[in-house]
Short mmCIF file of C-alpha atoms and ligand atoms in Angstrom, two decimals:
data_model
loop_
_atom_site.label_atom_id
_atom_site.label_comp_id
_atom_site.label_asym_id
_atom_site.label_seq_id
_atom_site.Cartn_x
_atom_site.Cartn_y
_atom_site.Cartn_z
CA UNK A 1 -84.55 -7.79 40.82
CA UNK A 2 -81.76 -9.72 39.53
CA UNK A 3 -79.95 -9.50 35.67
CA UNK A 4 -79.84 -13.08 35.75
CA UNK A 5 -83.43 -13.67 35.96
CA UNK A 6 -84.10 -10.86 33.17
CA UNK A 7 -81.53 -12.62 30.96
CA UNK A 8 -83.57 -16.29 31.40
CA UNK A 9 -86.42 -14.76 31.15
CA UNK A 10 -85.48 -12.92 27.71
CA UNK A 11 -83.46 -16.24 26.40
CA UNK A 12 -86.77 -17.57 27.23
CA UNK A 13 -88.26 -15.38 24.93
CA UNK A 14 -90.25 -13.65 27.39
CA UNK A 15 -91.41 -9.95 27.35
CA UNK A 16 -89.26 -7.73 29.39
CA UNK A 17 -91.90 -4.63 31.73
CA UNK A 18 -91.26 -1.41 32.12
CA UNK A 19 -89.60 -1.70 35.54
CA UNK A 20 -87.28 -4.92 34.43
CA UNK A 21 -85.85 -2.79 30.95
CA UNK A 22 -85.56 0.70 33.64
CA UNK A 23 -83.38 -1.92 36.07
CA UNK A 24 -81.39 -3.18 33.53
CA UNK A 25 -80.43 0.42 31.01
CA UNK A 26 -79.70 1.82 34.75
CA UNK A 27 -77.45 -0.79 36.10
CA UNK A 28 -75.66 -0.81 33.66
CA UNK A 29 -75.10 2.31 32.80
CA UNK A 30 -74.14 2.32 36.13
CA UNK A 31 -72.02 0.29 35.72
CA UNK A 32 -73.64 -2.11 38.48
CA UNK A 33 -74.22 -4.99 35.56
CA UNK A 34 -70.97 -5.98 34.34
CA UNK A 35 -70.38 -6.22 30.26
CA UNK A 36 -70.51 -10.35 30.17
CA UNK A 37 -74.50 -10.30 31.75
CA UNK A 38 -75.39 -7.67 29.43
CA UNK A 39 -73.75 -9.67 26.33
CA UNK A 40 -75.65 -12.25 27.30
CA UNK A 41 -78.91 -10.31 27.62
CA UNK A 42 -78.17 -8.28 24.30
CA UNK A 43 -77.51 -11.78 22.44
CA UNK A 44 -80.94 -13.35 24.11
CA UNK A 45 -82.41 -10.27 22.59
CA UNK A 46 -80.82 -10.86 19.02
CA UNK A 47 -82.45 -14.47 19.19
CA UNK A 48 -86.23 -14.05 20.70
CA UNK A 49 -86.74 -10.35 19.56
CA UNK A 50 -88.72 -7.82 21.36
CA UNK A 51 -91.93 -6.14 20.99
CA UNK A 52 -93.10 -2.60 20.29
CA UNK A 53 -93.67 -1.60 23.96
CA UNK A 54 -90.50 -3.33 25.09
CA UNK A 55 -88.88 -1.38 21.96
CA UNK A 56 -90.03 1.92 22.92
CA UNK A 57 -89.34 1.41 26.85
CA UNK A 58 -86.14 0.36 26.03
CA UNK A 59 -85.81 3.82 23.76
CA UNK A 60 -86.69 5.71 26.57
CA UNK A 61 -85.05 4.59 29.12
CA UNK A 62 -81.57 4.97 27.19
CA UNK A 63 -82.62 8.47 26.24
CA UNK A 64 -83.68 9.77 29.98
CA UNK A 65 -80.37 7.52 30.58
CA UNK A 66 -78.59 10.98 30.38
CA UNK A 67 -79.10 14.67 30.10
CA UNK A 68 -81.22 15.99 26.72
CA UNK A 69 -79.67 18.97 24.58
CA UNK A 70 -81.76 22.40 25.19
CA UNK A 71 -81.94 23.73 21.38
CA UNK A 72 -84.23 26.41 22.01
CA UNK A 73 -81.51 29.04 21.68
CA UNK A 74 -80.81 28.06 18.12
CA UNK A 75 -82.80 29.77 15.76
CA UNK A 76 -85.18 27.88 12.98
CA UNK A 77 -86.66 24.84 12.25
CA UNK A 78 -83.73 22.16 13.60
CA UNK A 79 -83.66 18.67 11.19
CA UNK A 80 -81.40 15.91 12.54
CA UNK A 81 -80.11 12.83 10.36
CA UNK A 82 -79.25 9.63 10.94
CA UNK A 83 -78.01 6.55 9.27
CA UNK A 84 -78.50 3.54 10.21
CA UNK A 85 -75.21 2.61 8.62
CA UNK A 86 -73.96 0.78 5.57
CA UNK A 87 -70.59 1.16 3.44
CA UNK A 88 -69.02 3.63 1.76
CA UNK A 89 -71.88 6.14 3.78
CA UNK A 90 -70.67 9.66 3.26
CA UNK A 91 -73.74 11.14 3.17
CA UNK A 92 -73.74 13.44 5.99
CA UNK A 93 -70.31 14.91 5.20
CA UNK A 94 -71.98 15.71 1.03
CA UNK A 95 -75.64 16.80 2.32
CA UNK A 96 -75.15 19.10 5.95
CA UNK A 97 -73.33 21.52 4.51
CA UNK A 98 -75.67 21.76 1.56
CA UNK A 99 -79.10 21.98 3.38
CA UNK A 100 -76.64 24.37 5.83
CA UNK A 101 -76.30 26.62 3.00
CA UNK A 102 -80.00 26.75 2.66
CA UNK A 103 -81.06 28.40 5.73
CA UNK A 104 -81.53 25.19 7.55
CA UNK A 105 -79.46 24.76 10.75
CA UNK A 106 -77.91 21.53 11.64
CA UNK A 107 -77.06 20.77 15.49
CA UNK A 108 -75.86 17.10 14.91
CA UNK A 109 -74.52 14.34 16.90
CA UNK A 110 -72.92 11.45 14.89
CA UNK A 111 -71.54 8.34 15.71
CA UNK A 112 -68.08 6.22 15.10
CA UNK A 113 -67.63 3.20 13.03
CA UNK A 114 -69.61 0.27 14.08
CA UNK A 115 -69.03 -3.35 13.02
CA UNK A 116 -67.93 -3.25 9.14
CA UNK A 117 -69.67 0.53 8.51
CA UNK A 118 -68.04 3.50 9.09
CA UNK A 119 -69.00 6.38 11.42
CA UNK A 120 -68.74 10.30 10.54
CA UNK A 121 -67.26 10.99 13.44
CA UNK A 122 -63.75 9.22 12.81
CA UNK A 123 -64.28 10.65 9.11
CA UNK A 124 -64.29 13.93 10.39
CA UNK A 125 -61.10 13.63 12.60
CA UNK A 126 -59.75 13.28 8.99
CA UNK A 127 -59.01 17.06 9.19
CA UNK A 128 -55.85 17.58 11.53
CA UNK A 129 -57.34 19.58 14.35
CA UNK A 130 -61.00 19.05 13.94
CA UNK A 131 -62.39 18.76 17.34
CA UNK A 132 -65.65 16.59 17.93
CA UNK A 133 -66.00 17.14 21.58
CA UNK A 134 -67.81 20.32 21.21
CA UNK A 135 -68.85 21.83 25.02
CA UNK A 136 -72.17 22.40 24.92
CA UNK A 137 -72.18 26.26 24.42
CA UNK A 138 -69.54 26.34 21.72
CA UNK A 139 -71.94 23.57 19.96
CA UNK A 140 -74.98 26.03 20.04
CA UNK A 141 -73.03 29.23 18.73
CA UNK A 142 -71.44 27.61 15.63
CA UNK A 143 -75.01 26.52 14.97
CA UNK A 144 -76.28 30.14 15.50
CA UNK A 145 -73.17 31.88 13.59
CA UNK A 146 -72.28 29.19 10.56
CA UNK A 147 -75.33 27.14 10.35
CA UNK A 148 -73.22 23.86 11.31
CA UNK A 149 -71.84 21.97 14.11
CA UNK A 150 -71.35 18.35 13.76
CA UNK A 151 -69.95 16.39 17.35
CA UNK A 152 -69.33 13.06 18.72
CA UNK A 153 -72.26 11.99 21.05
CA UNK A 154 -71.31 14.07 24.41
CA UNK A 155 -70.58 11.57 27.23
CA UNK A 156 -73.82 12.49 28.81
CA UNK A 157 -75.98 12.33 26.20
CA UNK A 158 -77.82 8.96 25.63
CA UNK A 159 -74.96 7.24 27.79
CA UNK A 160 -76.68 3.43 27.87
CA UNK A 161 -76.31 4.00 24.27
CA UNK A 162 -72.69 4.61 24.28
CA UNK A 163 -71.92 2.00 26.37
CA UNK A 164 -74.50 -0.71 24.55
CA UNK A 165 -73.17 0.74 21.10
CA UNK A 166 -69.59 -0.07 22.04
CA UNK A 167 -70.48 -3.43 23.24
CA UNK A 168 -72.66 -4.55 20.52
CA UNK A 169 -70.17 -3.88 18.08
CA UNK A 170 -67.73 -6.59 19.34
CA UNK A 171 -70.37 -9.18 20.68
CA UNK A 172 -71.76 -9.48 17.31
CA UNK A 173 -75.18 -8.06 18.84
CA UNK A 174 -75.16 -4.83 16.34
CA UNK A 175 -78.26 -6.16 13.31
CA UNK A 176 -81.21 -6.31 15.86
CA UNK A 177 -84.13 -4.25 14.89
CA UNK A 178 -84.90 -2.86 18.55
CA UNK A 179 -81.31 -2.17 19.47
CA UNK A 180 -81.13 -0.24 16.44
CA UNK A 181 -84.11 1.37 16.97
CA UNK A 182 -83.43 2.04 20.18
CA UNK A 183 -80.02 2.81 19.45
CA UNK A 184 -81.09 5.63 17.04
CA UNK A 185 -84.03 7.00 18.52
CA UNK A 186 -82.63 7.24 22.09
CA UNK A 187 -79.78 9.26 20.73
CA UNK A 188 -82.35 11.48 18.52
CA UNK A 189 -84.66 12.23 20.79
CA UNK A 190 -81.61 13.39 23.58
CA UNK A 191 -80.34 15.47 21.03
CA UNK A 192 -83.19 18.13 20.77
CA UNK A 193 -83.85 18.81 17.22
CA UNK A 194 -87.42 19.50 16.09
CA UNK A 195 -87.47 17.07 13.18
CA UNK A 196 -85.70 13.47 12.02
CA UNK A 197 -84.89 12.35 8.79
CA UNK A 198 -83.51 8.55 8.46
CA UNK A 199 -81.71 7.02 6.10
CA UNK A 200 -82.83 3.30 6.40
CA UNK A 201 -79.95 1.31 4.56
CA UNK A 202 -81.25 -2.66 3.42
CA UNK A 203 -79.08 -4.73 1.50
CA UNK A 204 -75.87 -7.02 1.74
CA UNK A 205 -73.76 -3.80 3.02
CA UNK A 206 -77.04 -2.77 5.88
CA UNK A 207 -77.71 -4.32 9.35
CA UNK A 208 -81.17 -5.11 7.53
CA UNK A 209 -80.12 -7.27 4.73
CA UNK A 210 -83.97 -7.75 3.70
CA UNK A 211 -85.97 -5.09 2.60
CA UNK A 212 -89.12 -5.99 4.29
CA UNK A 213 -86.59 -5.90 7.66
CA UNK A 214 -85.45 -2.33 6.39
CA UNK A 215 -89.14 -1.29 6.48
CA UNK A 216 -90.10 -2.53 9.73
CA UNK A 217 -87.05 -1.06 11.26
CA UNK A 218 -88.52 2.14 9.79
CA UNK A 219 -92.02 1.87 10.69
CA UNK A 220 -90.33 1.57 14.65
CA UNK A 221 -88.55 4.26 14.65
CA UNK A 222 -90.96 6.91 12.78
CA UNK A 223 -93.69 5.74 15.22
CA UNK A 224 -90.97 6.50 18.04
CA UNK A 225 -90.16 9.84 16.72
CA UNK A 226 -93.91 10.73 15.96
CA UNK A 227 -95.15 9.83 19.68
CA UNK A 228 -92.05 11.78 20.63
CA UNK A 229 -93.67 14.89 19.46
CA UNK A 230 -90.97 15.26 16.33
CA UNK A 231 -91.70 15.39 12.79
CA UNK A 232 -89.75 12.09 11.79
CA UNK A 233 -89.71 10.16 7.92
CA UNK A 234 -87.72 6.83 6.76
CA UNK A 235 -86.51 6.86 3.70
CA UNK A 236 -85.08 3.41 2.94
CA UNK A 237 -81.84 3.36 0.36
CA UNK A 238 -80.00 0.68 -1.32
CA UNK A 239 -77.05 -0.83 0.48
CA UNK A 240 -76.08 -3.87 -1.61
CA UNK A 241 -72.78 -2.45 -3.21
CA UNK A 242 -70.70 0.12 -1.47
CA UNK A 243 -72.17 3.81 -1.64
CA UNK A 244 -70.27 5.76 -3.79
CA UNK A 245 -66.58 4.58 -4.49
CA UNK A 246 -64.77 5.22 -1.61
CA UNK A 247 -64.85 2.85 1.56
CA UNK A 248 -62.61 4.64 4.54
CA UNK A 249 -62.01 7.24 5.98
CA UNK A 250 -59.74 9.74 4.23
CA UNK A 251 -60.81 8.52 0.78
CA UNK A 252 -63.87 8.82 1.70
CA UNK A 253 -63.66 12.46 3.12
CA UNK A 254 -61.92 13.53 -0.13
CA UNK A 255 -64.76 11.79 -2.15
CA UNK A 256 -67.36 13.86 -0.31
CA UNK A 257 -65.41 16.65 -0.72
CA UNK A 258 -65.46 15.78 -4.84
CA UNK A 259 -68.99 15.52 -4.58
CA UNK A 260 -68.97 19.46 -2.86
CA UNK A 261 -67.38 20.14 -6.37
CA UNK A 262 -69.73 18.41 -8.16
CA UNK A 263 -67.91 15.66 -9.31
CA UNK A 264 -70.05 13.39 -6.45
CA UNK A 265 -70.66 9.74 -7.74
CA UNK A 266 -74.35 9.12 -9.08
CA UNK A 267 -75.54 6.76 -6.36
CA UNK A 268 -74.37 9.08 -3.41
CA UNK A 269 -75.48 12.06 -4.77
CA UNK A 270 -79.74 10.26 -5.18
CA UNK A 271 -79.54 9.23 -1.74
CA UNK A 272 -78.09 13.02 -0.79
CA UNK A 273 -80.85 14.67 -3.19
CA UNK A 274 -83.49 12.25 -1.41
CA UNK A 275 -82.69 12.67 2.41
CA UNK A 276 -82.01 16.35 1.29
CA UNK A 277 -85.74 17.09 -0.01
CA UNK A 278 -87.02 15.61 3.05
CA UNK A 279 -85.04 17.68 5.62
CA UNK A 280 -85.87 21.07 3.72
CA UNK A 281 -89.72 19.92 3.87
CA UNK A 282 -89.46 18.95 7.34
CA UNK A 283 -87.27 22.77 7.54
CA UNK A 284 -90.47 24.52 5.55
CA UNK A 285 -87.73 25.97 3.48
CA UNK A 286 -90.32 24.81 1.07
CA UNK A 287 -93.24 22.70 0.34
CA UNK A 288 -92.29 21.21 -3.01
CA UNK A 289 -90.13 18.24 -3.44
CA UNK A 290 -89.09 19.56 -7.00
CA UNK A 291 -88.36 22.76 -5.71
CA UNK A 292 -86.55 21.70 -2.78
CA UNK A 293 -84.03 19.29 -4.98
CA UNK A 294 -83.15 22.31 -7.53
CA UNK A 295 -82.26 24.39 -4.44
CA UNK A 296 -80.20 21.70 -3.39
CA UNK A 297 -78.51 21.49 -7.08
CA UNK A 298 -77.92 24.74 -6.58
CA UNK A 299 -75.90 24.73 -3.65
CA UNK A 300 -73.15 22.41 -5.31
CA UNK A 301 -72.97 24.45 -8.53
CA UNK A 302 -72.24 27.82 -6.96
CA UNK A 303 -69.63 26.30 -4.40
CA UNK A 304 -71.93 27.44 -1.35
CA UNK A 305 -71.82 23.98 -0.05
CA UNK A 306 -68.13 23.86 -0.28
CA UNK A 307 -67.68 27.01 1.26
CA UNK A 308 -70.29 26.22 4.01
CA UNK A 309 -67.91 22.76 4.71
CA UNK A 310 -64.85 24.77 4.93
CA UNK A 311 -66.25 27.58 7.02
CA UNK A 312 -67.39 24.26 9.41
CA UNK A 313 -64.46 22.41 9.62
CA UNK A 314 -62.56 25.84 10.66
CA UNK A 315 -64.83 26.22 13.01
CA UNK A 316 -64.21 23.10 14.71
CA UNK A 317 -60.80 23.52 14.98
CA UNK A 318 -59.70 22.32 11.47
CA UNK A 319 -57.85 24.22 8.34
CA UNK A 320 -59.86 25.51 5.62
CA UNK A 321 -57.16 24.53 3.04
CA UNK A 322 -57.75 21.45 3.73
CA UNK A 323 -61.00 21.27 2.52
CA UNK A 324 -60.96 24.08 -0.53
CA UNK A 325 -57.50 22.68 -1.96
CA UNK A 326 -57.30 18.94 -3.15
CA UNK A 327 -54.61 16.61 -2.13
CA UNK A 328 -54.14 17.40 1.40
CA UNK A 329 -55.74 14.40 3.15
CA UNK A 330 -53.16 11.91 3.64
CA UNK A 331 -54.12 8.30 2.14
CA UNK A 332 -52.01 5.40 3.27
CA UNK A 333 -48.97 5.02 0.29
CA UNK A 334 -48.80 1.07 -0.39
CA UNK A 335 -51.15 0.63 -3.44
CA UNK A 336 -52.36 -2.82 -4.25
CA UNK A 337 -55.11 -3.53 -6.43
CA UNK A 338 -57.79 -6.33 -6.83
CA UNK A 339 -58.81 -7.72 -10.12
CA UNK A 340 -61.30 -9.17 -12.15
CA UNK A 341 -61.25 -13.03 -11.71
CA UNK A 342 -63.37 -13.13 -15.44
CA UNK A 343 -65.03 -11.54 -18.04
CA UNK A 344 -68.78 -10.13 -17.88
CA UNK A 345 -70.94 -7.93 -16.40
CA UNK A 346 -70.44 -7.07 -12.17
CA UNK A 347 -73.86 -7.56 -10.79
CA UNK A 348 -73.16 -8.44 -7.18
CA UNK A 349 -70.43 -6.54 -4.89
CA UNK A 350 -70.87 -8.09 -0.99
CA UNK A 351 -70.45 -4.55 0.61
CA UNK A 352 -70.16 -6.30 3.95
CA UNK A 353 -66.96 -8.17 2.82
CA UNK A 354 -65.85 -4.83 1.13
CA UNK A 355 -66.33 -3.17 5.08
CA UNK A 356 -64.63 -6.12 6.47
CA UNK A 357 -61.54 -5.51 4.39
CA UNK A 358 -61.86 -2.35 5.58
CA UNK A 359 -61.34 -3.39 8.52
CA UNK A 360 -58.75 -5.71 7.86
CA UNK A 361 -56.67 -2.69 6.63
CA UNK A 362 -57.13 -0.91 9.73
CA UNK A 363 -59.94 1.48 8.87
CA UNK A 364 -62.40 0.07 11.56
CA UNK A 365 -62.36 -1.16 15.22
CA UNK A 366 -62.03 -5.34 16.17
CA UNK A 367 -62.25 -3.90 20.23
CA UNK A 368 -63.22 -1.05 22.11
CA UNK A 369 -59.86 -0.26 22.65
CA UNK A 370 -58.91 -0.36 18.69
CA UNK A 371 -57.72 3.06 17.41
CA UNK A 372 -58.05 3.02 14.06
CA UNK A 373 -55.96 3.75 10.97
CA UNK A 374 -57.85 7.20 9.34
CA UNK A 375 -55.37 6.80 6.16
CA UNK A 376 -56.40 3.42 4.80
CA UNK A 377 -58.86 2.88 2.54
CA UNK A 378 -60.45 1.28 -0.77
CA UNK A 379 -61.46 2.99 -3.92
CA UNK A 380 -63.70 0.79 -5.89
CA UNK A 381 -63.06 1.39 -10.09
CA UNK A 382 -65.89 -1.18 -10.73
CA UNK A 383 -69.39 -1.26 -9.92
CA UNK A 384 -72.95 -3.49 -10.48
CA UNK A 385 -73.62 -2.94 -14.36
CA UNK A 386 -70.16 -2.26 -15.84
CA UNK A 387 -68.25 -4.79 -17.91
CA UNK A 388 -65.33 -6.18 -17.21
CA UNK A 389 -62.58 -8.41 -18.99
CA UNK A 390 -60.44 -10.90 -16.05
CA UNK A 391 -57.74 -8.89 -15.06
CA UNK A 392 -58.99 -5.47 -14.91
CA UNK A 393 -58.69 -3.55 -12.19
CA UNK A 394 -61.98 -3.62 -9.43
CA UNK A 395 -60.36 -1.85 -7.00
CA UNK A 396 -57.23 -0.07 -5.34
CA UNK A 397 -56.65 -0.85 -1.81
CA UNK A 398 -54.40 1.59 0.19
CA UNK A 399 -52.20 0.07 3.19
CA UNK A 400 -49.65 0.62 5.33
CA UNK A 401 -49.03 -3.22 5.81
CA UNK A 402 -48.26 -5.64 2.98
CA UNK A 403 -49.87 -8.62 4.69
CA UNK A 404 -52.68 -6.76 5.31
CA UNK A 405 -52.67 -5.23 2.09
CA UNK A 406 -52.65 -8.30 0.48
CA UNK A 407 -55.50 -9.86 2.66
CA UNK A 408 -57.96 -6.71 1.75
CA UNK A 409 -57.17 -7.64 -2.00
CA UNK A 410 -58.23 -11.58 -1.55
CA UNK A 411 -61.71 -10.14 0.32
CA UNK A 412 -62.08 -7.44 -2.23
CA UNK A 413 -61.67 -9.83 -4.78
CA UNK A 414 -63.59 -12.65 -3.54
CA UNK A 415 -66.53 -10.15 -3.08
CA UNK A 416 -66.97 -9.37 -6.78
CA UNK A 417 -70.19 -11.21 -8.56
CA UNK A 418 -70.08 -11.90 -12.42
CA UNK A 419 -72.88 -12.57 -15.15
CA UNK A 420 -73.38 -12.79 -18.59
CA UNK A 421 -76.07 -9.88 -19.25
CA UNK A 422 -75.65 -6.57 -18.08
CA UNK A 423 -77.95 -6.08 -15.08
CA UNK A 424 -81.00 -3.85 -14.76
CA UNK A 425 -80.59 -0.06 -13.33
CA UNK A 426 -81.21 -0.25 -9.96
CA UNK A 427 -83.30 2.87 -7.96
CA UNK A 428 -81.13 4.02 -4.52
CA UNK A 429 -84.92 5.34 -3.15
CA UNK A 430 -86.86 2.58 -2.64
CA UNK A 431 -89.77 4.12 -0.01
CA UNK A 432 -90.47 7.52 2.29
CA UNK A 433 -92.18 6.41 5.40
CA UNK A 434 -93.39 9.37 7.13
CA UNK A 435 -96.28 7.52 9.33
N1 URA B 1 -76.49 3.55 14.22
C1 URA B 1 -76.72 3.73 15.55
O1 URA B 1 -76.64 4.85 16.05
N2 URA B 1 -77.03 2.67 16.27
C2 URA B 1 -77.15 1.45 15.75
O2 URA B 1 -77.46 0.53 16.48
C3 URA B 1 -76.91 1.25 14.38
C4 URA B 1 -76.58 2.33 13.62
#
């Protein structure tokens, strides 16, 4: 078998077996097939698709690409979650500690920033210290003893995904329903936990910009996780401004950590509620959706979520202060702020463009090899729905480089949407697949 001939065959828009998709995922893990064949073959895949079996062989052969975690010693009901990534996406950071604090333990394996969306991982590192190469062992008894462990994706776990993942994100090959799928599920189902819950982002700020993409992508990878053997639902969110406020890393750390103290922005705190419910069901904490979201409450107004963080990041190597006193987390100190180019009502923010001036900052990778700037960031002031008279402030952007400061305020800018009428609410749930 040659990769050439898979690649025509694929630009061709051919159907990839069994044996062609197991050649390929182990060559190149293997590094056998160099990085510019497999650019080619993920872009042919990006333009002619692939099916469901090709989808699911391709899942499978990236998960058995690797070793799989052995949870078994961790007590309880294990629920993983996964994003499939959008803008301002702190959600992980907000909701494992609170679902932590319920009983329900959380073994998780999260990802860095990829293409204009951020990644918990590098959100983590945040906290001076905090370690996310967890050995194995150490992984399982912070589980066992604080409820939480939260680590990058070991090097032999999934490893055609962490090679594809770091590829796609600089070949433009990174919105493709199967490679996410694939992406995601291989990952999932390496990682051992008993149940998934997935935030499926659509919008101008998601891979899946359409919502009828959003829900196919969802419909995948449930059926994936449910002929895995694992309890697995979709719930698919709104992505078409930035979630939340903060798009970074340090702001957004410290805006999760606001949201521990209750002081979490509306939209963030739905989609944490929502993804929340789900995992405590899936948990059998309780059967009741109503139920389940009060306990949740709960967590955030006595501070058990909070603590639960701290106790975590100390765990992991980090300071406790850090997390239980404000104003620790360094945030880059040039200040420049974008403004409103007219009066009237916001009612579009391209959270894409908001990510890429992210980016621009610092605050995401352009190569591999990129090591990103933690302390950069963008605090939106203005979202869809409020009014605003030209010249107020939309945004501030914090750099540590004028040009670049200046850039992110052009994007920022340029990403704003106006009207004349306020528009309507919008809901952050929009469907829970669970079949
Ligand atoms: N998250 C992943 O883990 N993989 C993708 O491809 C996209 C989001």
């Amino acid at each position: 078998m040659r990769m050439y001939d898979l690649i025509e065959k694929k630009k061709n828009g051919g159907s990839l077996t069994k044996e062609e998709i197991g050649f390929m995922v182990e060559g190149f893990t293997k590094g056998i097939i160099p990085d510019y064949q497999m650019s080619a073959m993920l872009m042919a895949i990006c333009f002619t698709g692939m099916n469901e079996t090709e989808t699911l062989e391709l899942t499978l052969a990236m998960k058995d690409s690797g070793d799989t975690l052995d949870l078994s010693k961790i007590n309880g009901i294990k629920v993983d979650k996964h994003s499939t990534g959008g803008v301002g996406d702190k959600t992980s950071l907000v909701l494992t500690p609170m679902v932590a604090a319920l009983g329900v333990p959380v073994a998780k394996m999260s990802g860095r920033g990829l293409g204009h969306t951020g990644g918990t991982i590098d959100k983590l590192e945040c906290f001076p210290g905090f370690c996310t190469a967890l050995p194995e062992e150490k992984f399982i008894t912070n589980v066992n003893e604080i409820g939480v462990a939260i680590a990058g994706q070991t090097a032999n776990l999934a490893p055609a995904d962490k090679k594809l993942y770091a590829l796609r994100d600089v070949t433009a090959t990174v919105a493709q329903k199967s490679l996410i799928a694939s992406s995601i599920m291989s990952k999932k189902l390496a990682a051992g936990s008993d149940a998934i819950v997935l935030d499926v982002k659509t919008g101008n700020g998601a891979f899946m910009k359409e919502e009828a993409d959003a829900v196919a992508l969802a419909e995948t990878m449930v059926k994936i996780g449910n002929m895995a053997g694992k309890k697995t639902a979709a719930i698919i969110t709104d992505m078409e401004q930035p979630l939340g406020n903060a798009v970074g890393n340090s702001v957004e750390v410290i805006e999760a950590l606001d949201a521990l103290r209750g002081e979490g922005p509306e939209d963030l705190m739905e989609v944490v509620y929502a993804l929340g419910t789900q995992m405590l069901l899936f948990a059998e904490i309780t059967d009741d959706r109503t139920k389940a979201e009060k306990l949740l409450k709960e967590t955030i107004a006595s501070g058990s979520a909070l603590k639960k963080f701290a106790e975590f990041v100390e765990a992991q190597g980090g300071n406790q202060e850090d997390v239980l006193t404000q104003g620790r987390l360094p945030v880059a100190e040039k200040k420049f702020f974008a403004k409103a180019k007219k009066d009237g009502f916001v009612t579009d923010i391209l959270a894409e463009q908001i990510g890429n001036a992210c980016m621009i900052l610092g605050g995401g990778r352009e190569t591999k090899e990129s090591v990103i700037d933690l302390s950069v960031g963008i605090r939106l002031t203005k979202k869809i729905g409020d009014a605003v008279k030209c010249g107020d402030v939309l945004a501030q952007i914090y750099a540590n480089d004028e040009s670049r400061g200046k850039e992110a305020v052009a994007m920022v800018e340029n990403a704003y949407r106006y009207g004349t009428e306020k528009p309507v609410d919008r809901s952050m749930v929009k469907k829970i697949i669970t079949e």
